[in-house]
Amino acid sequence: QVQLVESGGGLVQAGASLRLSCAASGRTFSNYNMAWFRQAPGKEREFVAAIRWSGGITQYAASVKGRFTISRENAEGTVYLQMNSLKPEDTAVYYCAADPTWTFTAASIDYWGQGTQVTVSS
C-alpha cells in the first residue's frame, strides 16, 4: 500500500517558479515509477511528467518540456516537480501517481494523490 500526499501548490504570477512535492508512505515506493498529471477546469486529466523507479529516465509532455523538471529521492520517499517559467495555461490541479509500469494509464496506475492547486495569473 502506498499513500501519496502532494504539497507546494499556490498562486503565482506568470514567469514565476514553484516546486511541488509528493510524499509517499509505504515500503514499496522505490518500486514504482512516478508521474505528475494535471487537470484544468473543464478539461480531462493530462500527463505532465514521469520518472523511472531508479530515477534514471524521465519523460515530459511537450507543453512543459524545458520548463518543468521531475526528480525523486527514494530514501525520502518523495517525488518533486520543479516548475519554472509558469504560464497561465499551467493553471490546474496537479496530482502525483504511482505506476508499476511505464504506461501511466488509468488502468495501470495503482495510486493517486489528492492533488494540489496551482494557479498562474497573467
GROMACS .gro file of N, CA and C in nm:
model
  366
    1GLN      N    1   0.086  -0.119   0.000
    1GLN     CA    2   0.000   0.000   0.000
    1GLN      C    3   0.089   0.124   0.000
    2VAL      N    4   0.055   0.221  -0.085
    2VAL     CA    5   0.128   0.348  -0.091
    2VAL      C    6   0.028   0.462  -0.082
    3GLN      N    7   0.054   0.556   0.006
    3GLN     CA    8  -0.027   0.676   0.015
    3GLN      C    9   0.055   0.794  -0.034
    4LEU      N   10  -0.008   0.879  -0.115
    4LEU     CA   11   0.061   0.992  -0.178
    4LEU      C   12  -0.004   1.123  -0.132
    5VAL      N   13   0.080   1.217  -0.089
    5VAL     CA   14   0.030   1.347  -0.043
    5VAL      C   15   0.109   1.457  -0.112
    6GLU      N   16   0.041   1.537  -0.195
    6GLU     CA   17   0.105   1.646  -0.266
    6GLU      C   18   0.104   1.773  -0.183
    7SER      N   19   0.201   1.858  -0.209
    7SER     CA   20   0.208   1.990  -0.146
    7SER      C   21   0.288   2.083  -0.236
    8GLY      N   22   0.283   2.213  -0.205
    8GLY     CA   23   0.364   2.310  -0.276
    8GLY      C   24   0.290   2.395  -0.376
    9GLY      N   25   0.162   2.368  -0.397
    9GLY     CA   26   0.086   2.449  -0.490
    9GLY      C   27   0.061   2.589  -0.435
   10GLY      N   28   0.007   2.675  -0.521
   10GLY     CA   29  -0.022   2.810  -0.477
   10GLY      C   30  -0.058   2.899  -0.594
   11LEU      N   31  -0.067   3.030  -0.563
   11LEU     CA   32  -0.100   3.131  -0.663
   11LEU      C   33   0.027   3.211  -0.693
   12VAL      N   34   0.066   3.213  -0.819
   12VAL     CA   35   0.186   3.286  -0.860
   12VAL      C   36   0.156   3.364  -0.988
   13GLN      N   37   0.245   3.457  -1.020
   13GLN     CA   38   0.232   3.531  -1.145
   13GLN      C   39   0.305   3.458  -1.257
   14ALA      N   40   0.265   3.488  -1.378
   14ALA     CA   41   0.331   3.429  -1.494
   14ALA      C   42   0.481   3.459  -1.489
   15GLY      N   43   0.560   3.357  -1.523
   15GLY     CA   44   0.704   3.369  -1.520
   15GLY      C   45   0.769   3.322  -1.392
   16ALA      N   46   0.688   3.301  -1.289
   16ALA     CA   47   0.741   3.257  -1.159
   16ALA      C   48   0.768   3.106  -1.159
   17SER      N   49   0.820   3.060  -1.047
   17SER     CA   50   0.852   2.918  -1.030
   17SER      C   51   0.781   2.862  -0.907
   18LEU      N   52   0.755   2.734  -0.910
   18LEU     CA   53   0.701   2.661  -0.795
   18LEU      C   54   0.765   2.523  -0.794
   19ARG      N   55   0.778   2.465  -0.675
   19ARG     CA   56   0.821   2.326  -0.666
   19ARG      C   57   0.715   2.248  -0.591
   20LEU      N   58   0.659   2.149  -0.659
   20LEU     CA   59   0.563   2.060  -0.597
   20LEU      C   60   0.635   1.939  -0.538
   21SER      N   61   0.582   1.892  -0.428
   21SER     CA   62   0.634   1.771  -0.364
   21SER      C   63   0.523   1.669  -0.352
   22CYS      N   64   0.561   1.544  -0.359
   22CYS     CA   65   0.468   1.433  -0.337
   22CYS      C   66   0.534   1.338  -0.240
   23ALA      N   67   0.482   1.333  -0.119
   23ALA     CA   68   0.538   1.247  -0.015
   23ALA      C   69   0.465   1.114  -0.015
   24ALA      N   70   0.540   1.008  -0.023
   24ALA     CA   71   0.483   0.874  -0.029
   24ALA      C   72   0.511   0.798   0.099
   25SER      N   73   0.411   0.731   0.148
   25SER     CA   74   0.429   0.642   0.262
   25SER      C   75   0.414   0.500   0.212
   26GLY      N   76   0.485   0.409   0.274
   26GLY     CA   77   0.480   0.271   0.229
   26GLY      C   78   0.616   0.224   0.186
   27ARG      N   79   0.645   0.101   0.217
   27ARG     CA   80   0.779   0.049   0.194
   27ARG      C   81   0.809   0.024   0.048
   28THR      N   82   0.706   0.022  -0.039
   28THR     CA   83   0.729  -0.016  -0.178
   28THR      C   84   0.741   0.102  -0.271
   29PHE      N   85   0.755   0.225  -0.217
   29PHE     CA   86   0.764   0.344  -0.302
   29PHE      C   87   0.872   0.331  -0.407
   30SER      N   88   0.988   0.283  -0.368
   30SER     CA   89   1.101   0.279  -0.460
   30SER      C   90   1.080   0.179  -0.574
   31ASN      N   91   0.977   0.096  -0.564
   31ASN     CA   92   0.948   0.002  -0.672
   31ASN      C   93   0.864   0.063  -0.783
   32TYR      N   94   0.810   0.182  -0.758
   32TYR     CA   95   0.716   0.242  -0.850
   32TYR      C   96   0.779   0.348  -0.939
   33ASN      N   97   0.737   0.349  -1.065
   33ASN     CA   98   0.758   0.465  -1.149
   33ASN      C   99   0.656   0.570  -1.105
   34MET      N  100   0.699   0.696  -1.105
   34MET     CA  101   0.613   0.802  -1.054
   34MET      C  102   0.586   0.905  -1.162
   35ALA      N  103   0.470   0.967  -1.155
   35ALA     CA  104   0.433   1.066  -1.256
   35ALA      C  105   0.355   1.180  -1.193
   36TRP      N  106   0.353   1.289  -1.264
   36TRP     CA  107   0.266   1.403  -1.233
   36TRP      C  108   0.166   1.418  -1.347
   37PHE      N  109   0.042   1.440  -1.308
   37PHE     CA  110  -0.065   1.472  -1.401
   37PHE      C  111  -0.125   1.605  -1.357
   38ARG      N  112  -0.206   1.663  -1.444
   38ARG     CA  113  -0.278   1.784  -1.406
   38ARG      C  114  -0.415   1.785  -1.472
   39GLN      N  115  -0.506   1.856  -1.407
   39GLN     CA  116  -0.642   1.868  -1.461
   39GLN      C  117  -0.689   2.011  -1.443
   40ALA      N  118  -0.714   2.077  -1.555
   40ALA     CA  119  -0.767   2.213  -1.554
   40ALA      C  120  -0.919   2.206  -1.555
   41PRO      N  121  -0.986   2.312  -1.509
   41PRO     CA  122  -1.133   2.312  -1.507
   41PRO      C  123  -1.191   2.285  -1.645
   42GLY      N  124  -1.283   2.190  -1.651
   42GLY     CA  125  -1.350   2.159  -1.775
   42GLY      C  126  -1.269   2.075  -1.872
   43LYS      N  127  -1.150   2.032  -1.831
   43LYS     CA  128  -1.064   1.953  -1.919
   43LYS      C  129  -1.035   1.818  -1.856
   44GLU      N  130  -0.988   1.726  -1.940
   44GLU     CA  131  -0.952   1.595  -1.891
   44GLU      C  132  -0.815   1.601  -1.823
   45ARG      N  133  -0.791   1.505  -1.735
   45ARG     CA  134  -0.662   1.495  -1.669
   45ARG      C  135  -0.557   1.460  -1.774
   46GLU      N  136  -0.441   1.528  -1.768
   46GLU     CA  137  -0.338   1.505  -1.869
   46GLU      C  138  -0.203   1.476  -1.804
   47PHE      N  139  -0.125   1.397  -1.873
   47PHE     CA  140   0.009   1.362  -1.830
   47PHE      C  141   0.100   1.484  -1.836
   48VAL      N  142   0.186   1.499  -1.734
   48VAL     CA  143   0.281   1.609  -1.731
   48VAL      C  144   0.425   1.557  -1.739
   49ALA      N  145   0.461   1.466  -1.649
   49ALA     CA  146   0.599   1.418  -1.644
   49ALA      C  147   0.603   1.286  -1.569
   50ALA      N  148   0.708   1.207  -1.597
   50ALA     CA  149   0.724   1.078  -1.529
   50ALA      C  150   0.872   1.051  -1.505
   51ILE      N  151   0.898   0.966  -1.406
   51ILE     CA  152   1.036   0.930  -1.374
   51ILE      C  153   1.039   0.783  -1.334
   52ARG      N  154   1.139   0.714  -1.384
   52ARG     CA  155   1.156   0.572  -1.353
   52ARG      C  156   1.184   0.551  -1.205
   53TRP      N  157   1.158   0.427  -1.159
   53TRP     CA  158   1.179   0.397  -1.018
   53TRP      C  159   1.325   0.424  -0.976
   54SER      N  160   1.417   0.406  -1.072
   54SER     CA  161   1.558   0.428  -1.042
   54SER      C  162   1.599   0.574  -1.054
   55GLY      N  163   1.511   0.652  -1.114
   55GLY     CA  164   1.542   0.794  -1.134
   55GLY      C  165   1.622   0.822  -1.259
   56GLY      N  166   1.660   0.719  -1.334
   56GLY     CA  167   1.750   0.739  -1.446
   56GLY      C  168   1.684   0.784  -1.575
   57ILE      N  169   1.554   0.767  -1.586
   57ILE     CA  170   1.484   0.801  -1.709
   57ILE      C  171   1.364   0.888  -1.675
   58THR      N  172   1.347   0.993  -1.754
   58THR     CA  173   1.234   1.082  -1.736
   58THR      C  174   1.164   1.103  -1.869
   59GLN      N  175   1.041   1.150  -1.859
   59GLN     CA  176   0.961   1.178  -1.979
   59GLN      C  177   0.873   1.297  -1.949
   60TYR      N  178   0.853   1.382  -2.049
   60TYR     CA  179   0.776   1.504  -2.030
   60TYR      C  180   0.674   1.524  -2.141
   61ALA      N  181   0.564   1.588  -2.107
   61ALA     CA  182   0.472   1.635  -2.209
   61ALA      C  183   0.538   1.749  -2.285
   62ALA      N  184   0.504   1.761  -2.412
   62ALA     CA  185   0.564   1.863  -2.496
   62ALA      C  186   0.539   2.004  -2.441
   63SER      N  187   0.424   2.021  -2.378
   63SER     CA  188   0.386   2.154  -2.330
   63SER      C  189   0.470   2.202  -2.213
   64VAL      N  190   0.541   2.112  -2.145
   64VAL     CA  191   0.621   2.151  -2.028
   64VAL      C  192   0.769   2.123  -2.045
   65LYS      N  193   0.806   2.055  -2.150
   65LYS     CA  194   0.946   2.018  -2.169
   65LYS      C  195   1.034   2.143  -2.175
   66GLY      N  196   1.142   2.141  -2.100
   66GLY     CA  197   1.231   2.256  -2.095
   66GLY      C  198   1.197   2.354  -1.985
   67ARG      N  199   1.077   2.343  -1.927
   67ARG     CA  200   1.035   2.432  -1.818
   67ARG      C  201   1.019   2.358  -1.686
   68PHE      N  202   0.975   2.232  -1.693
   68PHE     CA  203   0.949   2.152  -1.573
   68PHE      C  204   1.056   2.043  -1.562
   69THR      N  205   1.088   2.008  -1.437
   69THR     CA  206   1.183   1.901  -1.410
   69THR      C  207   1.128   1.811  -1.301
   70ILE      N  208   1.122   1.681  -1.330
   70ILE     CA  209   1.078   1.584  -1.231
   70ILE      C  210   1.200   1.517  -1.170
   71SER      N  211   1.194   1.491  -1.041
   71SER     CA  212   1.304   1.423  -0.973
   71SER      C  213   1.247   1.344  -0.856
   72ARG      N  214   1.329   1.259  -0.798
   72ARG     CA  215   1.282   1.179  -0.685
   72ARG      C  216   1.397   1.148  -0.591
   73GLU      N  217   1.362   1.131  -0.465
   73GLU     CA  218   1.455   1.089  -0.362
   73GLU      C  219   1.395   0.966  -0.295
   74ASN      N  220   1.440   0.849  -0.336
   74ASN     CA  221   1.379   0.726  -0.285
   74ASN      C  222   1.401   0.711  -0.135
   75ALA      N  223   1.515   0.755  -0.087
   75ALA     CA  224   1.541   0.742   0.056
   75ALA      C  225   1.443   0.825   0.139
   76GLU      N  226   1.396   0.935   0.081
   76GLU     CA  227   1.300   1.021   0.149
   76GLU      C  228   1.156   0.987   0.112
   77GLY      N  229   1.139   0.903   0.012
   77GLY     CA  230   1.003   0.870  -0.033
   77GLY      C  231   0.932   0.990  -0.093
   78THR      N  232   1.003   1.070  -0.170
   78THR     CA  233   0.946   1.193  -0.223
   78THR      C  234   0.977   1.207  -0.371
   79VAL      N  235   0.879   1.258  -0.445
   79VAL     CA  236   0.900   1.295  -0.584
   79VAL      C  237   0.866   1.443  -0.597
   80TYR      N  238   0.942   1.513  -0.680
   80TYR     CA  239   0.930   1.657  -0.695
   80TYR      C  240   0.896   1.694  -0.838
   81LEU      N  241   0.835   1.810  -0.853
   81LEU     CA  242   0.815   1.870  -0.984
   81LEU      C  243   0.854   2.017  -0.972
   82GLN      N  244   0.970   2.050  -1.029
   82GLN     CA  245   1.015   2.188  -1.033
   82GLN      C  246   0.956   2.253  -1.157
   83MET      N  247   0.880   2.359  -1.136
   83MET     CA  248   0.810   2.426  -1.246
   83MET      C  249   0.863   2.567  -1.260
   84ASN      N  250   0.926   2.595  -1.372
   84ASN     CA  251   0.980   2.727  -1.400
   84ASN      C  252   0.905   2.793  -1.515
   85SER      N  253   0.920   2.923  -1.527
   85SER     CA  254   0.857   2.998  -1.636
   85SER      C  255   0.709   2.963  -1.650
   86LEU      N  256   0.639   2.967  -1.539
   86LEU     CA  257   0.499   2.926  -1.539
   86LEU      C  258   0.414   3.019  -1.625
   87LYS      N  259   0.313   2.958  -1.688
   87LYS     CA  260   0.221   3.029  -1.776
   87LYS      C  261   0.080   3.014  -1.722
   88PRO      N  262  -0.010   3.106  -1.759
   88PRO     CA  263  -0.150   3.091  -1.714
   88PRO      C  264  -0.210   2.957  -1.754
   89GLU      N  265  -0.169   2.904  -1.868
   89GLU     CA  266  -0.223   2.774  -1.912
   89GLU      C  267  -0.172   2.656  -1.829
   90ASP      N  268  -0.078   2.680  -1.738
   90ASP     CA  269  -0.036   2.575  -1.645
   90ASP      C  270  -0.129   2.564  -1.525
   91THR      N  271  -0.225   2.654  -1.515
   91THR     CA  272  -0.321   2.651  -1.404
   91THR      C  273  -0.400   2.521  -1.406
   92ALA      N  274  -0.397   2.448  -1.295
   92ALA     CA  275  -0.464   2.318  -1.286
   92ALA      C  276  -0.445   2.263  -1.145
   93VAL      N  277  -0.516   2.156  -1.117
   93VAL     CA  278  -0.486   2.074  -1.000
   93VAL      C  279  -0.383   1.970  -1.044
   94TYR      N  280  -0.274   1.961  -0.969
   94TYR     CA  281  -0.165   1.870  -1.002
   94TYR      C  282  -0.171   1.749  -0.910
   95TYR      N  283  -0.162   1.631  -0.972
   95TYR     CA  284  -0.170   1.505  -0.899
   95TYR      C  285  -0.043   1.424  -0.922
   96CYS      N  286   0.003   1.355  -0.819
   96CYS     CA  287   0.108   1.257  -0.842
   96CYS      C  288   0.045   1.118  -0.846
   97ALA      N  289   0.115   1.028  -0.914
   97ALA     CA  290   0.063   0.894  -0.937
   97ALA      C  291   0.176   0.793  -0.932
   98ALA      N  292   0.143   0.673  -0.887
   98ALA     CA  293   0.241   0.564  -0.879
   98ALA      C  294   0.197   0.451  -0.971
   99ASP      N  295   0.289   0.409  -1.057
   99ASP     CA  296   0.256   0.309  -1.159
   99ASP      C  297   0.367   0.204  -1.164
  100PRO      N  298   0.335   0.077  -1.154
  100PRO     CA  299   0.439  -0.026  -1.166
  100PRO      C  300   0.487  -0.044  -1.309
  101THR      N  301   0.411   0.009  -1.404
  101THR     CA  302   0.450   0.001  -1.545
  101THR      C  303   0.499   0.138  -1.591
  102TRP      N  304   0.527   0.150  -1.717
  102TRP     CA  305   0.570   0.278  -1.774
  102TRP      C  306   0.465   0.329  -1.873
  103THR      N  307   0.338   0.294  -1.848
  103THR     CA  308   0.234   0.331  -1.942
  103THR      C  309   0.147   0.446  -1.890
  104PHE      N  310   0.130   0.458  -1.759
  104PHE     CA  311   0.059   0.570  -1.696
  104PHE      C  312  -0.080   0.591  -1.756
  105THR      N  313  -0.156   0.485  -1.757
  105THR     CA  314  -0.296   0.495  -1.795
  105THR      C  315  -0.382   0.477  -1.670
  106ALA      N  316  -0.510   0.505  -1.685
  106ALA     CA  317  -0.600   0.487  -1.571
  106ALA      C  318  -0.600   0.343  -1.522
  107ALA      N  319  -0.580   0.251  -1.615
  107ALA     CA  320  -0.581   0.110  -1.578
  107ALA      C  321  -0.451   0.066  -1.511
  108SER      N  322  -0.340   0.133  -1.542
  108SER     CA  323  -0.212   0.086  -1.492
  108SER      C  324  -0.169   0.154  -1.362
  109ILE      N  325  -0.222   0.273  -1.335
  109ILE     CA  326  -0.182   0.347  -1.215
  109ILE      C  327  -0.245   0.283  -1.092
  110ASP      N  328  -0.161   0.255  -0.994
  110ASP     CA  329  -0.209   0.193  -0.871
  110ASP      C  330  -0.259   0.294  -0.768
  111TYR      N  331  -0.189   0.408  -0.759
  111TYR     CA  332  -0.221   0.505  -0.654
  111TYR      C  333  -0.218   0.647  -0.708
  112TRP      N  334  -0.309   0.729  -0.656
  112TRP     CA  335  -0.317   0.872  -0.686
  112TRP      C  336  -0.310   0.950  -0.555
  113GLY      N  337  -0.252   1.071  -0.564
  113GLY     CA  338  -0.262   1.164  -0.454
  113GLY      C  339  -0.393   1.241  -0.463
  114GLN      N  340  -0.415   1.330  -0.367
  114GLN     CA  341  -0.540   1.405  -0.363
  114GLN      C  342  -0.535   1.533  -0.444
  115GLY      N  343  -0.415   1.574  -0.486
  115GLY     CA  344  -0.400   1.691  -0.571
  115GLY      C  345  -0.363   1.817  -0.496
  116THR      N  346  -0.296   1.908  -0.567
  116THR     CA  347  -0.262   2.039  -0.513
  116THR      C  348  -0.286   2.142  -0.624
  117GLN      N  349  -0.349   2.253  -0.585
  117GLN     CA  350  -0.389   2.355  -0.683
  117GLN      C  351  -0.272   2.446  -0.718
  118VAL      N  352  -0.253   2.466  -0.848
  118VAL     CA  353  -0.157   2.564  -0.898
  118VAL      C  354  -0.234   2.664  -0.983
  119THR      N  355  -0.223   2.791  -0.948
  119THR     CA  356  -0.289   2.897  -1.023
  119THR      C  357  -0.186   2.999  -1.067
  120VAL      N  358  -0.182   3.025  -1.197
  120VAL     CA  359  -0.085   3.119  -1.253
  120VAL      C  360  -0.162   3.236  -1.312
  121SER      N  361  -0.139   3.355  -1.259
  121SER     CA  362  -0.210   3.473  -1.308
  121SER      C  363  -0.126   3.542  -1.415
  122SER      N  364  -0.196   3.610  -1.505
  122SER     CA  365  -0.125   3.678  -1.616
  122SER      C  366  -0.088   3.820  -1.579
   0.00000   0.00000   0.00000
